[in-house]
PDB file of C-alpha atoms in Angstrom:
ATOM      1  CA  MET A 877     -42.904 -23.985 -20.862  1.00 58.00           C
ATOM      2  CA  ILE A 878     -42.064 -20.269 -20.933  1.00 71.00           C
ATOM      3  CA  PHE A 879     -45.691 -19.448 -21.763  1.00 75.00           C
ATOM      4  CA  ALA A 880     -46.898 -21.657 -18.893  1.00 74.00           C
ATOM      5  CA  ALA A 881     -44.461 -19.990 -16.468  1.00 73.00           C
ATOM      6  CA  VAL A 882     -45.588 -16.503 -17.547  1.00 82.00           C
ATOM      7  CA  MET A 883     -49.228 -17.555 -17.166  1.00 85.00           C
ATOM      8  CA  VAL A 884     -48.589 -18.799 -13.612  1.00 79.00           C
ATOM      9  CA  ILE A 885     -46.801 -15.543 -12.716  1.00 83.00           C
ATOM     10  CA  ILE A 886     -49.635 -13.406 -14.095  1.00 86.00           C
ATOM     11  CA  SER A 887     -52.261 -15.513 -12.293  1.00 83.00           C
ATOM     12  CA  ALA A 888     -50.342 -15.208  -9.020  1.00 79.00           C
ATOM     13  CA  ILE A 889     -50.034 -11.430  -9.361  1.00 85.00           C
ATOM     14  CA  PHE A 890     -53.714 -10.874 -10.160  1.00 83.00           C
ATOM     15  CA  GLY A 891     -54.739 -13.363  -7.474  1.00 78.00           C
ATOM     16  CA  THR A 892     -52.715 -11.452  -4.886  1.00 78.00           C
ATOM     17  CA  ILE A 893     -54.252  -8.152  -5.986  1.00 81.00           C
ATOM     18  CA  ALA A 894     -57.750  -9.664  -5.811  1.00 79.00           C
ATOM     19  CA  MET A 895     -57.154 -11.027  -2.292  1.00 76.00           C
ATOM     20  CA  GLY A 896     -55.862  -7.607  -1.218  1.00 76.00           C
ATOM     21  CA  MET A 897     -59.051  -5.998  -2.502  1.00 78.00           C
ATOM     22  CA  MET A 898     -61.296  -8.540  -0.771  1.00 78.00           C
ATOM     23  CA  PHE A 899     -59.692  -8.562   2.674  1.00 77.00           C
ATOM     24  CA  ASP A 900     -58.395  -5.732   4.847  1.00 75.00           C
ATOM     25  CA  PRO A 901     -54.742  -6.490   5.765  1.00 76.00           C
ATOM     26  CA  ALA A 902     -55.142  -4.527   9.009  1.00 77.00           C
ATOM     27  CA  ILE A 903     -57.878  -6.903  10.173  1.00 75.00           C
ATOM     28  CA  ILE A 904     -56.012 -10.037   9.028  1.00 74.00           C
ATOM     29  CA  ASN A 905     -52.829  -9.017  10.851  1.00 74.00           C
ATOM     30  CA  ALA A 906     -54.662  -7.813  13.958  1.00 74.00           C
ATOM     31  CA  ASP A 907     -53.784 -10.971  15.895  1.00 74.00           C
ATOM     32  CA  PRO A 908     -52.067 -14.343  15.220  1.00 73.00           C
ATOM     33  CA  ALA A 909     -55.309 -16.337  15.345  1.00 73.00           C
ATOM     34  CA  THR A 910     -56.909 -14.240  12.607  1.00 75.00           C
ATOM     35  CA  PHE A 911     -53.807 -14.494  10.432  1.00 75.00           C
ATOM     36  CA  ASP A 912     -53.666 -18.284  10.897  1.00 72.00           C
ATOM     37  CA  SER A 913     -57.330 -18.577   9.904  1.00 75.00           C
ATOM     38  CA  TYR A 914     -56.706 -16.459   6.814  1.00 75.00           C
ATOM     39  CA  ALA A 915     -53.626 -18.480   5.838  1.00 73.00           C
ATOM     40  CA  ALA A 916     -55.581 -21.734   6.197  1.00 74.00           C
ATOM     41  CA  ASN A 917     -58.930 -20.662   4.727  1.00 78.00           C
ATOM     42  CA  GLY A 918     -58.265 -17.487   2.731  1.00 78.00           C
ATOM     43  CA  ALA A 919     -58.977 -19.094  -0.642  1.00 81.00           C
ATOM     44  CA  TYR A 920     -62.286 -20.516   0.620  1.00 84.00           C
ATOM     45  CA  TRP A 921     -63.290 -17.139   2.062  1.00 84.00           C
ATOM     46  CA  ALA A 922     -62.513 -15.516  -1.288  1.00 84.00           C
ATOM     47  CA  PHE A 923     -64.747 -17.912  -3.266  1.00 85.00           C
ATOM     48  CA  GLU A 924     -67.425 -17.574  -0.615  1.00 85.00           C
ATOM     49  CA  ARG A 925     -67.452 -13.797  -1.151  1.00 84.00           C
ATOM     50  CA  VAL A 926     -67.534 -14.238  -4.929  1.00 84.00           C
ATOM     51  CA  GLY A 927     -70.586 -16.488  -4.524  1.00 86.00           C
ATOM     52  CA  GLU A 928     -72.279 -13.944  -2.265  1.00 83.00           C
ATOM     53  CA  TYR A 929     -71.534 -11.179  -4.770  1.00 82.00           C
ATOM     54  CA  TYR A 930     -73.249 -13.096  -7.603  1.00 83.00           C
ATOM     55  CA  GLY A 931     -76.114 -14.264  -5.359  1.00 84.00           C
ATOM     56  CA  LEU A 932     -75.062 -17.927  -5.433  1.00 82.00           C
ATOM     57  CA  GLY A 933     -74.378 -18.366  -1.718  1.00 81.00           C
ATOM     58  CA  ASN A 934     -71.744 -20.999  -1.009  1.00 83.00           C
ATOM     59  CA  LYS A 935     -72.073 -22.813  -4.336  1.00 86.00           C
ATOM     60  CA  ILE A 936     -68.864 -21.414  -5.854  1.00 86.00           C
ATOM     61  CA  MET A 937     -66.941 -22.176  -2.666  1.00 88.00           C
ATOM     62  CA  ILE A 938     -68.203 -25.784  -2.692  1.00 90.00           C
ATOM     63  CA  ILE A 939     -67.218 -26.188  -6.362  1.00 90.00           C
ATOM     64  CA  TYR A 940     -63.741 -24.820  -5.540  1.00 88.00           C
ATOM     65  CA  ALA A 941     -63.425 -27.172  -2.552  1.00 89.00           C
ATOM     66  CA  LEU A 942     -64.313 -30.194  -4.719  1.00 92.00           C
ATOM     67  CA  CYS A 943     -61.864 -29.128  -7.444  1.00 90.00           C
ATOM     68  CA  ASN A 944     -59.180 -28.562  -4.825  1.00 87.00           C
ATOM     69  CA  MET A 945     -59.807 -32.030  -3.372  1.00 88.00           C
ATOM     70  CA  ILE A 946     -59.425 -33.644  -6.805  1.00 89.00           C
ATOM     71  CA  GLY A 947     -56.284 -31.597  -7.387  1.00 85.00           C
ATOM     72  CA  GLN A 948     -54.789 -32.698  -4.062  1.00 81.00           C
ATOM     73  CA  PHE A 949     -55.427 -36.360  -4.865  1.00 82.00           C
ATOM     74  CA  SER A 950     -53.757 -35.975  -8.247  1.00 80.00           C
ATOM     75  CA  THR A 951     -50.843 -34.187  -6.539  1.00 77.00           C
ATOM     76  CA  LEU A 952     -50.401 -37.181  -4.233  1.00 74.00           C
ATOM     77  CA  VAL A 953     -50.098 -39.460  -7.256  1.00 74.00           C
ATOM     78  CA  VAL A 954     -47.748 -37.126  -9.119  1.00 74.00           C
ATOM     79  CA  SER A 955     -45.631 -36.272  -6.065  1.00 73.00           C
ATOM     80  CA  ILE A 956     -45.350 -39.745  -4.497  1.00 73.00           C
ATOM     81  CA  ASP A 957     -46.054 -42.662  -6.819  1.00 72.00           C
ATOM     82  CA  ALA A 958     -44.672 -41.191 -10.046  1.00 74.00           C
ATOM     83  CA  PRO A 959     -41.285 -40.054  -8.596  1.00 74.00           C
ATOM     84  CA  LEU A 960     -40.860 -43.406  -6.847  1.00 74.00           C
ATOM     85  CA  ARG A 961     -41.400 -45.260 -10.111  1.00 77.00           C
ATOM     86  CA  MET A 962     -39.009 -42.960 -11.982  1.00 77.00           C
ATOM     87  CA  LEU A 963     -36.320 -43.276  -9.321  1.00 76.00           C
ATOM     88  CA  LEU A 964     -36.603 -46.951  -8.478  1.00 77.00           C
ATOM     89  CA  ASP A 965     -37.227 -48.259 -12.015  1.00 77.00           C
ATOM     90  CA  ASP A 966     -33.914 -46.774 -13.155  1.00 76.00           C
ATOM     91  CA  ASP A 967     -30.998 -49.206 -12.775  1.00 77.00           C
ATOM     92  CA  LYS A 968     -28.602 -46.278 -12.425  1.00 78.00           C
ATOM     93  CA  THR A 969     -30.336 -45.022  -9.263  1.00 78.00           C
ATOM     94  CA  ASN A 970     -31.992 -48.024  -7.624  1.00 79.00           C
ATOM     95  CA  LYS A 971     -28.575 -49.520  -6.879  1.00 81.00           C
ATOM     96  CA  TYR A 972     -28.335 -46.967  -4.066  1.00 82.00           C
ATOM     97  CA  ILE A 973     -31.684 -47.928  -2.531  1.00 83.00           C
ATOM     98  CA  PRO A 974     -32.079 -50.729   0.082  1.00 84.00           C
ATOM     99  CA  ARG A 975     -33.654 -53.823  -1.452  1.00 82.00           C
ATOM    100  CA  LYS A 976     -36.618 -53.775   0.931  1.00 83.00           C
ATOM    101  CA  LEU A 977     -37.712 -50.455  -0.551  1.00 80.00           C
ATOM    102  CA  LEU A 978     -37.718 -52.017  -4.034  1.00 80.00           C
ATOM    103  CA  LYS A 979     -40.617 -54.329  -3.167  1.00 81.00           C
ATOM    104  CA  LYS A 980     -43.644 -53.905  -5.463  1.00 79.00           C
ATOM    105  CA  ASN A 981     -47.289 -54.776  -4.997  1.00 80.00           C
ATOM    106  CA  LYS A 982     -49.454 -56.375  -7.692  1.00 80.00           C
ATOM    107  CA  TYR A 983     -50.101 -52.949  -9.245  1.00 77.00           C
ATOM    108  CA  GLY A 984     -46.405 -52.218  -9.687  1.00 76.00           C
ATOM    109  CA  ALA A 985     -46.293 -49.605  -6.907  1.00 76.00           C
ATOM    110  CA  TYR A 986     -43.299 -49.558  -4.583  1.00 78.00           C
ATOM    111  CA  ILE A 987     -45.299 -50.293  -1.459  1.00 81.00           C
ATOM    112  CA  ASN A 988     -42.475 -50.046   1.087  1.00 82.00           C
ATOM    113  CA  GLY A 989     -41.347 -46.742  -0.367  1.00 79.00           C
ATOM    114  CA  ILE A 990     -44.887 -45.419   0.027  1.00 80.00           C
ATOM    115  CA  LYS A 991     -44.943 -46.685   3.617  1.00 83.00           C
ATOM    116  CA  LEU A 992     -41.691 -44.837   4.330  1.00 82.00           C
ATOM    117  CA  ILE A 993     -43.229 -41.623   2.983  1.00 80.00           C
ATOM    118  CA  ILE A 994     -46.319 -42.167   5.158  1.00 82.00           C
ATOM    119  CA  VAL A 995     -44.103 -42.599   8.238  1.00 84.00           C
ATOM    120  CA  LEU A 996     -42.126 -39.432   7.457  1.00 81.00           C
ATOM    121  CA  ALA A 997     -45.220 -37.348   6.679  1.00 79.00           C
ATOM    122  CA  GLY A 998     -47.082 -38.781   9.665  1.00 80.00           C
ATOM    123  CA  SER A 999     -44.197 -37.922  11.982  1.00 80.00           C
ATOM    124  CA  ILE A1000     -44.235 -34.305  10.811  1.00 77.00           C
ATOM    125  CA  ILE A1001     -48.004 -34.096  11.337  1.00 75.00           C
ATOM    126  CA  LEU A1002     -47.784 -35.746  14.782  1.00 76.00           C
ATOM    127  CA  ALA A1003     -45.162 -33.194  15.772  1.00 72.00           C
ATOM    128  CA  GLN A1004     -47.931 -30.597  15.470  1.00 68.00           C
ATOM    129  CA  ILE A1005     -50.129 -32.082  18.211  1.00 68.00           C
ATOM    130  CA  LEU A1006     -48.716 -29.606  20.714  1.00 65.00           C
ATOM    131  CA  VAL A1007     -49.905 -26.707  18.563  1.00 63.00           C
ATOM    132  CA  PRO A1008     -53.359 -25.328  19.484  1.00 64.00           C
ATOM    133  CA  GLY A1009     -55.847 -24.973  16.642  1.00 65.00           C
ATOM    134  CA  ALA A1010     -56.180 -26.650  13.244  1.00 66.00           C
ATOM    135  CA  ALA A1011     -55.628 -23.357  11.417  1.00 65.00           C
ATOM    136  CA  THR A1012     -52.247 -22.893  13.116  1.00 71.00           C
ATOM    137  CA  VAL A1013     -51.235 -26.459  12.236  1.00 73.00           C
ATOM    138  CA  LEU A1014     -52.109 -25.920   8.568  1.00 73.00           C
ATOM    139  CA  ARG A1015     -50.260 -22.614   8.505  1.00 75.00           C
ATOM    140  CA  GLN A1016     -47.142 -24.209   9.984  1.00 79.00           C
ATOM    141  CA  LEU A1017     -47.260 -27.155   7.576  1.00 79.00           C
ATOM    142  CA  THR A1018     -47.684 -24.746   4.650  1.00 79.00           C
ATOM    143  CA  LYS A1019     -44.681 -22.775   5.884  1.00 80.00           C
ATOM    144  CA  LEU A1020     -42.624 -25.962   6.235  1.00 81.00           C
ATOM    145  CA  ASN A1021     -43.582 -27.019   2.714  1.00 81.00           C
ATOM    146  CA  SER A1022     -42.505 -23.626   1.357  1.00 83.00           C
ATOM    147  CA  ILE A1023     -39.041 -24.301   2.822  1.00 85.00           C
ATOM    148  CA  THR A1024     -38.451 -27.982   2.048  1.00 84.00           C
ATOM    149  CA  MET A1025     -39.800 -27.909  -1.520  1.00 84.00           C
ATOM    150  CA  PRO A1026     -37.389 -25.226  -2.816  1.00 86.00           C
ATOM    151  CA  LEU A1027     -34.489 -26.757  -0.857  1.00 88.00           C
ATOM    152  CA  ARG A1028     -34.587 -29.858  -3.062  1.00 85.00           C
ATOM    153  CA  TYR A1029     -33.740 -27.710  -6.076  1.00 87.00           C
ATOM    154  CA  LEU A1030     -30.374 -26.952  -4.505  1.00 89.00           C
ATOM    155  CA  TRP A1031     -29.336 -30.438  -5.656  1.00 88.00           C
ATOM    156  CA  VAL A1032     -30.519 -29.608  -9.183  1.00 87.00           C
ATOM    157  CA  PHE A1033     -28.467 -26.408  -9.275  1.00 89.00           C
ATOM    158  CA  LEU A1034     -25.465 -28.169  -7.740  1.00 89.00           C
ATOM    159  CA  ALA A1035     -25.717 -30.968 -10.303  1.00 86.00           C
ATOM    160  CA  TYR A1036     -25.930 -28.384 -13.090  1.00 86.00           C
ATOM    161  CA  ILE A1037     -22.772 -26.645 -11.827  1.00 87.00           C
ATOM    162  CA  PHE A1038     -20.832 -29.913 -11.722  1.00 86.00           C
ATOM    163  CA  LEU A1039     -22.121 -30.945 -15.142  1.00 83.00           C
ATOM    164  CA  ARG A1040     -20.934 -27.654 -16.607  1.00 83.00           C
ATOM    165  CA  LYS A1041     -17.531 -28.037 -14.969  1.00 80.00           C
ATOM    166  CA  ASN A1042     -17.235 -31.515 -16.532  1.00 77.00           C
ATOM    167  CA  ARG A1043     -19.050 -30.784 -19.775  1.00 67.00           C
ATOM    168  CA  GLY A1044     -16.504 -32.671 -21.835  1.00 60.00           C
ATOM    169  CA  ASP A1045     -17.368 -35.929 -20.065  1.00 63.00           C
ATOM    170  CA  VAL A1046     -21.127 -35.738 -20.601  1.00 64.00           C
ATOM    171  CA  LYS A1047     -22.857 -35.992 -23.975  1.00 70.00           C
ATOM    172  CA  ARG A1048     -26.082 -33.994 -24.231  1.00 68.00           C
ATOM    173  CA  ASP A1049     -28.330 -32.627 -26.950  1.00 70.00           C
ATOM    174  CA  PHE A1050     -29.567 -29.516 -25.147  1.00 72.00           C
ATOM    175  CA  TYR A1051     -27.574 -26.563 -23.804  1.00 71.00           C
ATOM    176  CA  PHE A1052     -29.006 -23.773 -21.668  1.00 73.00           C
ATOM    177  CA  THR A1053     -26.138 -21.697 -23.022  1.00 73.00           C
ATOM    178  CA  ARG A1054     -22.805 -22.547 -24.604  1.00 75.00           C
ATOM    179  CA  ASN A1055     -21.038 -19.759 -22.721  1.00 78.00           C
ATOM    180  CA  GLN A1056     -19.359 -21.436 -19.740  1.00 80.00           C
ATOM    181  CA  GLY A1057     -19.030 -18.302 -17.604  1.00 83.00           C
ATOM    182  CA  PHE A1058     -22.647 -17.299 -18.209  1.00 83.00           C
ATOM    183  CA  ALA A1059     -23.878 -20.797 -17.342  1.00 83.00           C
ATOM    184  CA  LEU A1060     -21.863 -21.032 -14.118  1.00 86.00           C
ATOM    185  CA  PHE A1061     -23.002 -17.560 -13.081  1.00 88.00           C
ATOM    186  CA  PHE A1062     -26.658 -18.550 -13.334  1.00 87.00           C
ATOM    187  CA  GLY A1063     -25.984 -21.903 -11.657  1.00 87.00           C
ATOM    188  CA  PHE A1064     -24.341 -20.279  -8.635  1.00 91.00           C
ATOM    189  CA  TRP A1065     -26.847 -17.410  -8.615  1.00 90.00           C
ATOM    190  CA  CYS A1066     -29.840 -19.790  -8.477  1.00 89.00           C
ATOM    191  CA  PHE A1067     -28.139 -21.930  -5.825  1.00 91.00           C
ATOM    192  CA  ILE A1068     -27.183 -19.014  -3.540  1.00 91.00           C
ATOM    193  CA  LEU A1069     -30.517 -17.194  -3.931  1.00 90.00           C
ATOM    194  CA  THR A1070     -32.575 -20.328  -3.216  1.00 90.00           C
ATOM    195  CA  ALA A1071     -30.414 -21.298  -0.213  1.00 90.00           C
ATOM    196  CA  ALA A1072     -30.612 -17.773   1.243  1.00 90.00           C
ATOM    197  CA  CYS A1073     -34.401 -17.531   0.848  1.00 88.00           C
ATOM    198  CA  CYS A1074     -34.961 -20.962   2.391  1.00 87.00           C
ATOM    199  CA  MET A1075     -32.690 -20.251   5.365  1.00 88.00           C
ATOM    200  CA  LEU A1076     -34.388 -16.906   5.979  1.00 88.00           C
ATOM    201  CA  GLY A1077     -37.735 -18.688   5.746  1.00 85.00           C
ATOM    202  CA  MET A1078     -36.694 -21.025   8.563  1.00 86.00           C
ATOM    203  CA  ILE A1079     -36.623 -18.119  11.020  1.00 84.00           C
ATOM    204  CA  SER A1080     -39.740 -18.016  13.191  1.00 80.00           C
ATOM    205  CA  ASP A1081     -40.833 -16.451  16.463  1.00 79.00           C
ATOM    206  CA  ASP A1082     -42.303 -19.821  17.446  1.00 77.00           C
ATOM    207  CA  PRO A1083     -39.465 -22.052  18.784  1.00 80.00           C
ATOM    208  CA  MET A1084     -41.264 -25.258  17.779  1.00 78.00           C
ATOM    209  CA  GLN A1085     -41.908 -24.008  14.249  1.00 79.00           C
ATOM    210  CA  MET A1086     -38.290 -22.965  13.847  1.00 84.00           C
ATOM    211  CA  ALA A1087     -37.049 -26.297  15.212  1.00 83.00           C
ATOM    212  CA  LEU A1088     -39.287 -28.151  12.748  1.00 83.00           C
ATOM    213  CA  ASN A1089     -38.086 -25.930   9.893  1.00 84.00           C
ATOM    214  CA  VAL A1090     -34.446 -26.784  10.672  1.00 87.00           C
ATOM    215  CA  ILE A1091     -34.720 -30.435  11.727  1.00 86.00           C
ATOM    216  CA  THR A1092     -36.933 -31.655   8.846  1.00 85.00           C
ATOM    217  CA  PRO A1093     -34.476 -30.818   6.011  1.00 87.00           C
ATOM    218  CA  LEU A1094     -31.596 -32.271   8.063  1.00 88.00           C
ATOM    219  CA  VAL A1095     -33.495 -35.535   8.571  1.00 86.00           C
ATOM    220  CA  LEU A1096     -34.302 -35.790   4.852  1.00 85.00           C
ATOM    221  CA  VAL A1097     -30.665 -35.158   3.896  1.00 87.00           C
ATOM    222  CA  ALA A1098     -29.537 -37.725   6.489  1.00 88.00           C
ATOM    223  CA  LEU A1099     -31.861 -40.288   4.896  1.00 86.00           C
ATOM    224  CA  GLY A1100     -30.266 -39.559   1.547  1.00 84.00           C
ATOM    225  CA  VAL A1101     -26.892 -40.420   3.069  1.00 86.00           C
ATOM    226  CA  ILE A1102     -27.993 -43.422   5.141  1.00 88.00           C
ATOM    227  CA  LEU A1103     -30.005 -45.319   2.488  1.00 86.00           C
ATOM    228  CA  PRO A1104     -27.041 -45.796   0.078  1.00 86.00           C
ATOM    229  CA  MET A1105     -24.914 -46.932   3.029  1.00 87.00           C
ATOM    230  CA  ILE A1106     -27.525 -49.599   3.881  1.00 86.00           C
ATOM    231  CA  ARG A1107     -27.582 -50.773   0.249  1.00 85.00           C
ATOM    232  CA  ALA A1108     -23.776 -50.933   0.178  1.00 85.00           C
ATOM    233  CA  LYS A1109     -23.816 -53.216   3.237  1.00 86.00           C
ATOM    234  CA  GLU A1110     -26.468 -55.421   1.619  1.00 83.00           C
ATOM    235  CA  ASP A1111     -24.396 -55.762  -1.562  1.00 81.00           C
ATOM    236  CA  LYS A1112     -21.291 -56.539   0.477  1.00 82.00           C
ATOM    237  CA  LYS A1113     -23.076 -59.373   2.284  1.00 80.00           C
ATOM    238  CA  LEU A1114     -24.333 -60.858  -0.974  1.00 77.00           C
ATOM    239  CA  SER A1115     -20.888 -60.731  -2.548  1.00 71.00           C
TER     240      SER A1115
END
């Protein structure tokens, strides 16, 4: 895992340097429309230039686009179906989920849970209809993703802090560190740093973008509170 993390970091650094050598930042930041186009299509432009450099035209860009498409489909499976199965197959967690969301289709997929995700994602996309230009929409959705994705790790860090505070009550085979003060320091440090970066990332000159950045995490947290309450009412009726 450490090797994989180092490899990702190195790839990101060299990729950033390569993009800086290919494109003039002064031109990209000349106006919002150009920046939005770069944010949406920068990777495709880069592979297009690589193809032109080697005399292959758009072939390398097309190969990248196909690979990216396959990768996005696999991400949908990993990010939606797999977490739903892990969460809802576990008796310790599915007791907090409304029974309607536990419905499976013939393939074992939690179909109503997938429908809920489609509604949530579709609502976010529909909220962008007032924004002019597809490039701007993609840039805003990318920005929103860069805020909501790290925010979920706040729960991981919070859980880690509470587990360390109650370490005598939980049996585990792996320890990040056996030093309690050191462990709590890193738990709080990760939590505070992630929260600060995400909140700073919510700030935007565009009022709609900023509203979306603030409202979306609040709605997702509210769902996390409401769904167990619905399940509790269902259990109460059955009992």
